[in-house]
N, CA, C and O atoms as a GROMACS GRO file, in nm:
protein
  468
    1MET      N    1  -0.548   0.500   1.581
    1MET     CA    2  -0.552   0.447   1.447
    1MET      C    3  -0.348   0.466   1.447
    1MET      O    4  -0.285   0.559   1.496
    2ASN      N    5  -0.306   0.374   1.394
    2ASN     CA    6  -0.177   0.361   1.458
    2ASN      C    7  -0.084   0.221   1.286
    2ASN      O    8  -0.067   0.099   1.273
    3ILE      N    9  -0.057   0.340   1.205
    3ILE     CA   10  -0.105   0.286   1.060
    3ILE      C   11   0.070   0.291   0.996
    3ILE      O   12   0.049   0.348   0.889
    4LEU      N   13   0.261   0.259   1.001
    4LEU     CA   14   0.331   0.288   0.916
    4LEU      C   15   0.361   0.281   0.800
    4LEU      O   16   0.333   0.177   0.740
    5ILE      N   17   0.416   0.370   0.745
    5ILE     CA   18   0.427   0.369   0.588
    5ILE      C   19   0.621   0.326   0.558
    5ILE      O   20   0.694   0.420   0.587
    6LYS      N   21   0.701   0.187   0.501
    6LYS     CA   22   0.790   0.161   0.504
    6LYS      C   23   0.844   0.098   0.345
    6LYS      O   24   0.817  -0.002   0.278
    7ARG      N   25   0.892   0.160   0.337
    7ARG     CA   26   0.968   0.064   0.182
    7ARG      C   27   1.001  -0.005   0.213
    7ARG      O   28   1.086   0.012   0.300
    8VAL      N   29   0.959  -0.182   0.163
    8VAL     CA   30   0.977  -0.318   0.187
    8VAL      C   31   1.118  -0.348   0.236
    8VAL      O   32   1.139  -0.416   0.336
    9TYR      N   33   1.259  -0.270   0.127
    9TYR     CA   34   1.367  -0.288   0.164
    9TYR      C   35   1.451  -0.294   0.255
    9TYR      O   36   1.549  -0.365   0.279
   10GLU      N   37   1.364  -0.148   0.338
   10GLU     CA   38   1.453  -0.173   0.458
   10GLU      C   39   1.404  -0.263   0.534
   10GLU      O   40   1.303  -0.333   0.526
   11LYS      N   41   1.528  -0.247   0.647
   11LYS     CA   42   1.471  -0.359   0.723
   11LYS      C   43   1.421  -0.386   0.850
   11LYS      O   44   1.471  -0.322   0.943
   12PRO      N   45   1.307  -0.493   0.885
   12PRO     CA   46   1.273  -0.512   0.995
   12PRO      C   47   1.276  -0.499   1.068
   12PRO      O   48   1.362  -0.558   1.135
   13ASP      N   49   1.167  -0.390   1.140
   13ASP     CA   50   1.202  -0.378   1.302
   13ASP      C   51   1.037  -0.440   1.394
   13ASP      O   52   0.923  -0.470   1.359
   14PRO      N   53   1.113  -0.432   1.521
   14PRO     CA   54   0.974  -0.566   1.610
   14PRO      C   55   0.884  -0.398   1.668
   14PRO      O   56   0.784  -0.398   1.740
   15ASN      N   57   0.935  -0.305   1.627
   15ASN     CA   58   0.802  -0.223   1.626
   15ASN      C   59   0.731  -0.222   1.446
   15ASN      O   60   0.634  -0.153   1.416
   16ASP      N   61   0.786  -0.291   1.369
   16ASP     CA   62   0.633  -0.234   1.264
   16ASP      C   63   0.513  -0.293   1.279
   16ASP      O   64   0.419  -0.289   1.198
   17GLY      N   65   0.518  -0.363   1.416
   17GLY     CA   66   0.405  -0.417   1.429
   17GLY      C   67   0.344  -0.528   1.276
   17GLY      O   68   0.431  -0.564   1.197
   18LEU      N   69   0.254  -0.556   1.260
   18LEU     CA   70   0.172  -0.639   1.176
   18LEU      C   71   0.228  -0.600   0.979
   18LEU      O   72   0.198  -0.504   0.908
   19ARG      N   73   0.323  -0.733   0.947
   19ARG     CA   74   0.347  -0.607   0.801
   19ARG      C   75   0.320  -0.671   0.694
   19ARG      O   76   0.342  -0.790   0.670
   20ILE      N   77   0.268  -0.590   0.623
   20ILE     CA   78   0.117  -0.548   0.457
   20ILE      C   79   0.212  -0.557   0.389
   20ILE      O   80   0.308  -0.480   0.377
   21LEU      N   81   0.187  -0.666   0.334
   21LEU     CA   82   0.275  -0.559   0.162
   21LEU      C   83   0.155  -0.525   0.065
   21LEU      O   84   0.062  -0.603   0.043
   22VAL      N   85   0.162  -0.449   0.032
   22VAL     CA   86   0.066  -0.369  -0.051
   22VAL      C   87   0.064  -0.327  -0.234
   22VAL      O   88   0.027  -0.251  -0.323
   23ASP      N   89   0.158  -0.484  -0.183
   23ASP     CA   90   0.155  -0.387  -0.356
   23ASP      C   91   0.144  -0.526  -0.448
   23ASP      O   92   0.138  -0.640  -0.403
   24ARG      N   93   0.143  -0.480  -0.610
   24ARG     CA   94  -0.015  -0.602  -0.674
   24ARG      C   95   0.170  -0.692  -0.722
   24ARG      O   96   0.170  -0.806  -0.767
   25LEU      N   97   0.234  -0.655  -0.711
   25LEU     CA   98   0.401  -0.698  -0.742
   25LEU      C   99   0.522  -0.750  -0.683
   25LEU      O  100   0.608  -0.662  -0.694
   26TRP      N  101   0.576  -0.868  -0.617
   26TRP     CA  102   0.668  -0.912  -0.579
   26TRP      C  103   0.788  -0.792  -0.606
   26TRP      O  104   0.835  -0.746  -0.710
   27PRO      N  105   0.814  -0.762  -0.459
   27PRO     CA  106   0.952  -0.672  -0.493
   27PRO      C  107   1.098  -0.716  -0.534
   27PRO      O  108   1.166  -0.776  -0.450
   28ARG      N  109   1.161  -0.683  -0.686
   28ARG     CA  110   1.202  -0.784  -0.747
   28ARG      C  111   1.384  -0.737  -0.631
   28ARG      O  112   1.448  -0.639  -0.591
   29GLY      N  113   1.386  -0.879  -0.628
   29GLY     CA  114   1.541  -0.850  -0.593
   29GLY      C  115   1.506  -0.913  -0.451
   29GLY      O  116   1.583  -0.932  -0.356
   30LEU      N  117   1.392  -0.936  -0.461
   30LEU     CA  118   1.390  -0.968  -0.188
   30LEU      C  119   1.285  -1.083  -0.186
   30LEU      O  120   1.171  -1.095  -0.232
   31SER      N  121   1.384  -1.178  -0.101
   31SER     CA  122   1.368  -1.302  -0.111
   31SER      C  123   1.257  -1.298   0.028
   31SER      O  124   1.264  -1.235   0.134
   32LYS      N  125   1.154  -1.396  -0.022
   32LYS     CA  126   1.010  -1.414   0.048
   32LYS      C  127   1.156  -1.356   0.264
   32LYS      O  128   1.191  -1.266   0.341
   33ALA      N  129   1.165  -1.499   0.230
   33ALA     CA  130   1.279  -1.451   0.425
   33ALA      C  131   1.270  -1.333   0.404
   33ALA      O  132   1.177  -1.306   0.480
   34ASP      N  133   1.302  -1.224   0.348
   34ASP     CA  134   1.451  -1.107   0.364
   34ASP      C  135   1.311  -1.030   0.444
   34ASP      O  136   1.320  -0.996   0.562
   35ALA      N  137   1.184  -1.009   0.364
   35ALA     CA  138   1.096  -0.975   0.375
   35ALA      C  139   1.045  -0.922   0.450
   35ALA      O  140   1.006  -0.805   0.459
   36ASN      N  141   1.039  -1.015   0.520
   36ASN     CA  142   0.909  -1.082   0.706
   36ASN      C  143   0.792  -0.997   0.668
   36ASN      O  144   0.788  -0.910   0.754
   37ILE      N  145   0.704  -0.980   0.589
   37ILE     CA  146   0.595  -0.992   0.544
   37ILE      C  147   0.463  -1.080   0.614
   37ILE      O  148   0.441  -1.189   0.561
   38ASP      N  149   0.375  -1.041   0.727
   38ASP     CA  150   0.306  -1.139   0.736
   38ASP      C  151   0.191  -1.135   0.652
   38ASP      O  152   0.129  -1.240   0.639
   39VAL      N  153   0.161  -1.057   0.607
   39VAL     CA  154   0.001  -0.983   0.530
   39VAL      C  155   0.087  -1.001   0.380
   39VAL      O  156   0.210  -1.001   0.377
   40TRP      N  157  -0.003  -1.015   0.248
   40TRP     CA  158   0.022  -1.002   0.138
   40TRP      C  159  -0.078  -0.924   0.028
   40TRP      O  160  -0.132  -1.007  -0.045
   41LEU      N  161  -0.110  -0.812   0.003
   41LEU     CA  162  -0.270  -0.829   0.023
   41LEU      C  163  -0.303  -0.726  -0.129
   41LEU      O  164  -0.328  -0.607  -0.150
   42LYS      N  165  -0.290  -0.822  -0.195
   42LYS     CA  166  -0.274  -0.725  -0.387
   42LYS      C  167  -0.382  -0.717  -0.425
   42LYS      O  168  -0.422  -0.690  -0.538
   43SER      N  169  -0.431  -0.737  -0.342
   43SER     CA  170  -0.625  -0.667  -0.404
   43SER      C  171  -0.587  -0.559  -0.324
   43SER      O  172  -0.470  -0.561  -0.363
   44VAL      N  173  -0.589  -0.475  -0.252
   44VAL     CA  174  -0.590  -0.354  -0.204
   44VAL      C  175  -0.464  -0.246  -0.284
   44VAL      O  176  -0.461  -0.128  -0.250
   45ALA      N  177  -0.394  -0.282  -0.358
   45ALA     CA  178  -0.280  -0.271  -0.504
   45ALA      C  179  -0.374  -0.226  -0.572
   45ALA      O  180  -0.491  -0.266  -0.564
   46PRO      N  181  -0.338  -0.148  -0.638
   46PRO     CA  182  -0.381  -0.050  -0.769
   46PRO      C  183  -0.374  -0.169  -0.838
   46PRO      O  184  -0.321  -0.276  -0.811
   47SER      N  185  -0.438  -0.130  -0.933
   47SER     CA  186  -0.492  -0.229  -1.053
   47SER      C  187  -0.358  -0.194  -1.176
   47SER      O  188  -0.288  -0.096  -1.204
   48ASN      N  189  -0.370  -0.310  -1.218
   48ASN     CA  190  -0.187  -0.308  -1.307
   48ASN      C  191  -0.222  -0.196  -1.406
   48ASN      O  192  -0.136  -0.118  -1.446
   49ASP      N  193  -0.387  -0.189  -1.454
   49ASP     CA  194  -0.400  -0.088  -1.554
   49ASP      C  195  -0.369   0.090  -1.453
   49ASP      O  196  -0.295   0.083  -1.355
   50LEU      N  197  -0.378   0.112  -1.459
   50LEU     CA  198  -0.368   0.291  -1.310
   50LEU      C  199  -0.196   0.198  -1.284
   50LEU      O  200  -0.123   0.240  -1.374
   51ARG      N  201  -0.141   0.128  -1.225
   51ARG     CA  202  -0.035   0.193  -1.217
   51ARG      C  203   0.085   0.169  -1.316
   51ARG      O  204   0.203   0.168  -1.280
   52LYS      N  205   0.047   0.154  -1.423
   52LYS     CA  206   0.171   0.166  -1.553
   52LYS      C  207   0.025   0.270  -1.591
   52LYS      O  208   0.020   0.271  -1.714
   53TRP      N  209  -0.086   0.352  -1.539
   53TRP     CA  210  -0.105   0.503  -1.619
   53TRP      C  211  -0.016   0.555  -1.520
   53TRP      O  212   0.079   0.609  -1.576
   54TYR      N  213  -0.009   0.560  -1.394
   54TYR     CA  214   0.034   0.650  -1.316
   54TYR      C  215   0.156   0.656  -1.272
   54TYR      O  216   0.185   0.769  -1.234
   55GLN      N  217   0.270   0.553  -1.260
   55GLN     CA  218   0.426   0.541  -1.322
   55GLN      C  219   0.497   0.651  -1.284
   55GLN      O  220   0.580   0.720  -1.344
   56HIS      N  221   0.431   0.657  -1.131
   56HIS     CA  222   0.528   0.762  -1.036
   56HIS      C  223   0.531   0.789  -1.100
   56HIS      O  224   0.609   0.718  -1.163
   57ASP      N  225   0.463   0.934  -1.211
   57ASP     CA  226   0.459   1.056  -1.183
   57ASP      C  227   0.439   1.179  -1.092
   57ASP      O  228   0.365   1.261  -1.146
   58VAL      N  229   0.469   1.204  -1.008
   58VAL     CA  230   0.396   1.294  -0.895
   58VAL      C  231   0.300   1.393  -1.005
   58VAL      O  232   0.180   1.389  -0.976
   59GLN      N  233   0.320   1.442  -1.073
   59GLN     CA  234   0.241   1.538  -1.138
   59GLN      C  235   0.060   1.494  -1.138
   59GLN      O  236  -0.045   1.558  -1.138
   60LYS      N  237   0.089   1.388  -1.139
   60LYS     CA  238  -0.033   1.235  -1.127
   60LYS      C  239  -0.020   1.268  -1.033
   60LYS      O  240   0.011   1.386  -1.042
   61TRP      N  241  -0.024   1.246  -0.956
   61TRP     CA  242  -0.079   1.240  -0.787
   61TRP      C  243  -0.257   1.268  -0.787
   61TRP      O  244  -0.353   1.195  -0.813
   62ASP      N  245  -0.245   1.382  -0.754
   62ASP     CA  246  -0.409   1.395  -0.706
   62ASP      C  247  -0.560   1.279  -0.832
   62ASP      O  248  -0.668   1.221  -0.824
   63GLU      N  249  -0.477   1.305  -0.906
   63GLU     CA  250  -0.548   1.177  -1.038
   63GLU      C  251  -0.578   1.095  -0.971
   63GLU      O  252  -0.687   1.083  -0.917
   64PHE      N  253  -0.467   1.010  -0.962
   64PHE     CA  254  -0.464   0.885  -0.917
   64PHE      C  255  -0.460   0.867  -0.808
   64PHE      O  256  -0.434   0.748  -0.789
   65LYS      N  257  -0.480   0.949  -0.672
   65LYS     CA  258  -0.531   0.916  -0.590
   65LYS      C  259  -0.724   0.836  -0.572
   65LYS      O  260  -0.782   0.738  -0.528
   66LYS      N  261  -0.751   0.986  -0.656
   66LYS     CA  262  -0.941   0.976  -0.756
   66LYS      C  263  -0.944   0.864  -0.743
   66LYS      O  264  -0.986   0.806  -0.643
   67ARG      N  265  -0.889   0.803  -0.865
   67ARG     CA  266  -0.861   0.695  -0.923
   67ARG      C  267  -0.858   0.606  -0.824
   67ARG      O  268  -0.963   0.554  -0.785
   68TYR      N  269  -0.740   0.576  -0.771
   68TYR     CA  270  -0.719   0.439  -0.664
   68TYR      C  271  -0.825   0.409  -0.549
   68TYR      O  272  -0.875   0.303  -0.512
   69PHE      N  273  -0.843   0.546  -0.503
   69PHE     CA  274  -0.978   0.538  -0.428
   69PHE      C  275  -1.139   0.447  -0.426
   69PHE      O  276  -1.210   0.393  -0.341
   70ALA      N  277  -1.140   0.474  -0.597
   70ALA     CA  278  -1.264   0.483  -0.684
   70ALA      C  279  -1.230   0.337  -0.657
   70ALA      O  280  -1.327   0.276  -0.613
   71GLU      N  281  -1.099   0.248  -0.673
   71GLU     CA  282  -1.080   0.077  -0.708
   71GLU      C  283  -1.146   0.024  -0.592
   71GLU      O  284  -1.219  -0.074  -0.586
   72LEU      N  285  -1.094   0.135  -0.465
   72LEU     CA  286  -1.031   0.084  -0.316
   72LEU      C  287  -1.224  -0.029  -0.323
   72LEU      O  288  -1.265  -0.145  -0.321
   73ASP      N  289  -1.302   0.196  -0.334
   73ASP     CA  290  -1.460   0.116  -0.299
   73ASP      C  291  -1.540   0.007  -0.343
   73ASP      O  292  -1.653  -0.023  -0.303
   74THR      N  293  -1.453  -0.066  -0.452
   74THR     CA  294  -1.514  -0.158  -0.551
   74THR      C  295  -1.427  -0.296  -0.441
   74THR      O  296  -1.513  -0.380  -0.414
   75GLU      N  297  -1.322  -0.327  -0.392
   75GLU     CA  298  -1.270  -0.404  -0.301
   75GLU      C  299  -1.288  -0.384  -0.155
   75GLU      O  300  -1.206  -0.340  -0.075
   76LYS      N  301  -1.406  -0.422  -0.134
   76LYS     CA  302  -1.511  -0.423   0.002
   76LYS      C  303  -1.455  -0.479   0.070
   76LYS      O  304  -1.380  -0.421   0.148
   77GLU      N  305  -1.468  -0.632   0.068
   77GLU     CA  306  -1.393  -0.745   0.096
   77GLU      C  307  -1.229  -0.753   0.102
   77GLU      O  308  -1.200  -0.866   0.142
   78ALA      N  309  -1.122  -0.682   0.080
   78ALA     CA  310  -1.025  -0.671   0.095
   78ALA      C  311  -1.025  -0.533   0.247
   78ALA      O  312  -1.003  -0.535   0.369
   79VAL      N  313  -1.067  -0.422   0.133
   79VAL     CA  314  -1.050  -0.317   0.243
   79VAL      C  315  -1.140  -0.334   0.383
   79VAL      O  316  -1.125  -0.250   0.472
   80ASN      N  317  -1.193  -0.399   0.392
   80ASN     CA  318  -1.265  -0.435   0.544
   80ASN      C  319  -1.176  -0.526   0.616
   80ASN      O  320  -1.191  -0.528   0.738
   81GLU      N  321  -1.052  -0.630   0.545
   81GLU     CA  322  -0.987  -0.666   0.578
   81GLU      C  323  -0.834  -0.562   0.616
   81GLU      O  324  -0.724  -0.615   0.629
   82ILE      N  325  -0.849  -0.466   0.624
   82ILE     CA  326  -0.712  -0.404   0.609
   82ILE      C  327  -0.844  -0.284   0.706
   82ILE      O  328  -0.833  -0.173   0.655
   83PHE      N  329  -0.907  -0.283   0.774
   83PHE     CA  330  -0.980  -0.248   0.879
   83PHE      C  331  -1.007  -0.309   0.970
   83PHE      O  332  -1.024  -0.251   1.078
   84GLU      N  333  -1.019  -0.422   0.962
   84GLU     CA  334  -0.980  -0.522   1.075
   84GLU      C  335  -0.812  -0.572   1.175
   84GLU      O  336  -0.786  -0.618   1.287
   85TYR      N  337  -0.710  -0.513   1.011
   85TYR     CA  338  -0.601  -0.518   1.078
   85TYR      C  339  -0.554  -0.406   1.129
   85TYR      O  340  -0.460  -0.432   1.204
   86VAL      N  341  -0.583  -0.249   1.121
   86VAL     CA  342  -0.574  -0.180   1.156
   86VAL      C  343  -0.677  -0.160   1.306
   86VAL      O  344  -0.660  -0.061   1.377
   87LYS      N  345  -0.722  -0.206   1.321
   87LYS     CA  346  -0.828  -0.208   1.461
   87LYS      C  347  -0.749  -0.275   1.583
   87LYS      O  348  -0.746  -0.235   1.699
   88LYS      N  349  -0.702  -0.358   1.542
   88LYS     CA  350  -0.657  -0.470   1.635
   88LYS      C  351  -0.487  -0.431   1.676
   88LYS      O  352  -0.426  -0.511   1.747
   89GLY      N  353  -0.415  -0.303   1.624
   89GLY     CA  354  -0.333  -0.295   1.623
   89GLY      C  355  -0.250  -0.175   1.529
   89GLY      O  356  -0.293  -0.099   1.442
   90LYS      N  357  -0.070  -0.198   1.602
   90LYS     CA  358  -0.026  -0.116   1.460
   90LYS      C  359  -0.009  -0.209   1.426
   90LYS      O  360  -0.003  -0.316   1.488
   91VAL      N  361   0.011  -0.164   1.217
   91VAL     CA  362   0.066  -0.203   1.114
   91VAL      C  363   0.178  -0.088   1.034
   91VAL      O  364   0.194   0.033   1.026
   92THR      N  365   0.223  -0.182   0.995
   92THR     CA  366   0.328  -0.090   0.842
   92THR      C  367   0.285  -0.158   0.745
   92THR      O  368   0.306  -0.279   0.732
   93PHE      N  369   0.217  -0.086   0.666
   93PHE     CA  370   0.204  -0.060   0.473
   93PHE      C  371   0.301  -0.084   0.402
   93PHE      O  372   0.340   0.028   0.371
   94LEU      N  373   0.374  -0.165   0.350
   94LEU     CA  374   0.514  -0.228   0.262
   94LEU      C  375   0.459  -0.177   0.140
   94LEU      O  376   0.348  -0.181   0.087
   95TYR      N  377   0.608  -0.112   0.100
   95TYR     CA  378   0.582  -0.115  -0.084
   95TYR      C  379   0.692  -0.029  -0.086
   95TYR      O  380   0.745   0.057  -0.016
   96SER      N  381   0.715  -0.123  -0.264
   96SER     CA  382   0.892  -0.099  -0.332
   96SER      C  383   0.874   0.022  -0.397
   96SER      O  384   0.955   0.114  -0.388
   97ALA      N  385   0.791   0.027  -0.449
   97ALA     CA  386   0.879   0.211  -0.507
   97ALA      C  387   0.918   0.253  -0.483
   97ALA      O  388   0.903   0.262  -0.361
   98LYS      N  389   1.015   0.334  -0.534
   98LYS     CA  390   1.094   0.483  -0.535
   98LYS      C  391   1.068   0.604  -0.425
   98LYS      O  392   1.118   0.676  -0.339
   99GLU      N  393   0.966   0.571  -0.488
   99GLU     CA  394   0.889   0.762  -0.476
   99GLU      C  395   0.937   0.731  -0.303
   99GLU      O  396   0.867   0.635  -0.272
  100SER      N  397   0.977   0.748  -0.246
  100SER     CA  398   0.913   0.751  -0.104
  100SER      C  399   0.771   0.884  -0.026
  100SER      O  400   0.775   0.924   0.090
  101LEU      N  401   0.708   0.908  -0.086
  101LEU     CA  402   0.571   1.031  -0.025
  101LEU      C  403   0.476   0.984  -0.129
  101LEU      O  404   0.380   0.936  -0.069
  102LYS      N  405   0.460   0.976  -0.249
  102LYS     CA  406   0.431   0.992  -0.319
  102LYS      C  407   0.345   0.862  -0.440
  102LYS      O  408   0.308   0.877  -0.557
  103ASN      N  409   0.336   0.702  -0.320
  103ASN     CA  410   0.294   0.624  -0.395
  103ASN      C  411   0.186   0.582  -0.276
  103ASN      O  412   0.150   0.637  -0.172
  104ASN      N  413   0.149   0.439  -0.352
  104ASN     CA  414   0.024   0.400  -0.297
  104ASN      C  415   0.009   0.320  -0.157
  104ASN      O  416  -0.110   0.293  -0.139
  105ALA      N  417   0.066   0.287  -0.083
  105ALA     CA  418   0.103   0.325   0.053
  105ALA      C  419   0.067   0.434   0.119
  105ALA      O  420   0.035   0.424   0.237
  106THR      N  421   0.067   0.518   0.075
  106THR     CA  422   0.034   0.620   0.145
  106THR      C  423  -0.054   0.669   0.136
  106THR      O  424  -0.124   0.722   0.223
  107ALA      N  425  -0.073   0.660   0.001
  107ALA     CA  426  -0.218   0.695  -0.033
  107ALA      C  427  -0.318   0.594   0.034
  107ALA      O  428  -0.414   0.629   0.102
  108LEU      N  429  -0.287   0.472   0.007
  108LEU     CA  430  -0.469   0.430   0.120
  108LEU      C  431  -0.365   0.387   0.287
  108LEU      O  432  -0.368   0.285   0.355
  109LYS      N  433  -0.286   0.515   0.303
  109LYS     CA  434  -0.341   0.526   0.478
  109LYS      C  435  -0.370   0.610   0.463
  109LYS      O  436  -0.452   0.620   0.554
  110GLU      N  437  -0.375   0.768   0.375
  110GLU     CA  438  -0.539   0.815   0.388
  110GLU      C  439  -0.667   0.803   0.398
  110GLU      O  440  -0.751   0.851   0.475
  111TYR      N  441  -0.674   0.678   0.245
  111TYR     CA  442  -0.798   0.634   0.299
  111TYR      C  443  -0.850   0.542   0.354
  111TYR      O  444  -0.957   0.496   0.316
  112VAL      N  445  -0.787   0.499   0.449
  112VAL     CA  446  -0.790   0.378   0.547
  112VAL      C  447  -0.850   0.520   0.690
  112VAL      O  448  -0.958   0.529   0.749
  113GLY      N  449  -0.733   0.602   0.698
  113GLY     CA  450  -0.737   0.695   0.763
  113GLY      C  451  -0.898   0.793   0.786
  113GLY      O  452  -0.975   0.826   0.877
  114THR      N  453  -0.884   0.806   0.670
  114THR     CA  454  -0.998   0.830   0.618
  114THR      C  455  -1.165   0.849   0.665
  114THR      O  456  -1.249   0.935   0.691
  115ALA      N  457  -1.137   0.661   0.652
  115ALA     CA  458  -1.244   0.555   0.660
  115ALA      C  459  -1.289   0.564   0.746
  115ALA      O  460  -1.409   0.588   0.749
  116LEU      N  461  -1.204   0.546   0.874
  116LEU     CA  462  -1.204   0.512   0.995
  116LEU      C  463  -1.209   0.633   1.087
  116LEU      O  464  -1.196   0.596   1.203
  117SER      N  465  -1.221   0.744   1.078
  117SER     CA  466  -1.239   0.850   1.112
  117SER      C  467  -1.392   0.892   1.128
  117SER      O  468  -1.422   1.005   1.164
   0.00000   0.00000   0.00000
């Protein structure tokens, strides 16, 4: 499994593989051309309610992941789409949050890694 995590505002790189935006909202101030996104999967992003509850408060990280994984368990079609991309080769999950370690992209990588192992 070859999943990279990258902030969407970072310059695209040929080594990114398939670039998948995993946020529900389009990143502020970024044009679609500059983003160079191959796939935008809003349906694997945390719900608006969960996103607003979390607000990137790292104290809530463990509970956020628990709730997010429960949401992903109900999004079978979108999750299967992610699995197919990952099985085909290198992918980069793109996120817009300033928090680089505890965000939905890193949680999604953990979820996918556990499910496919």
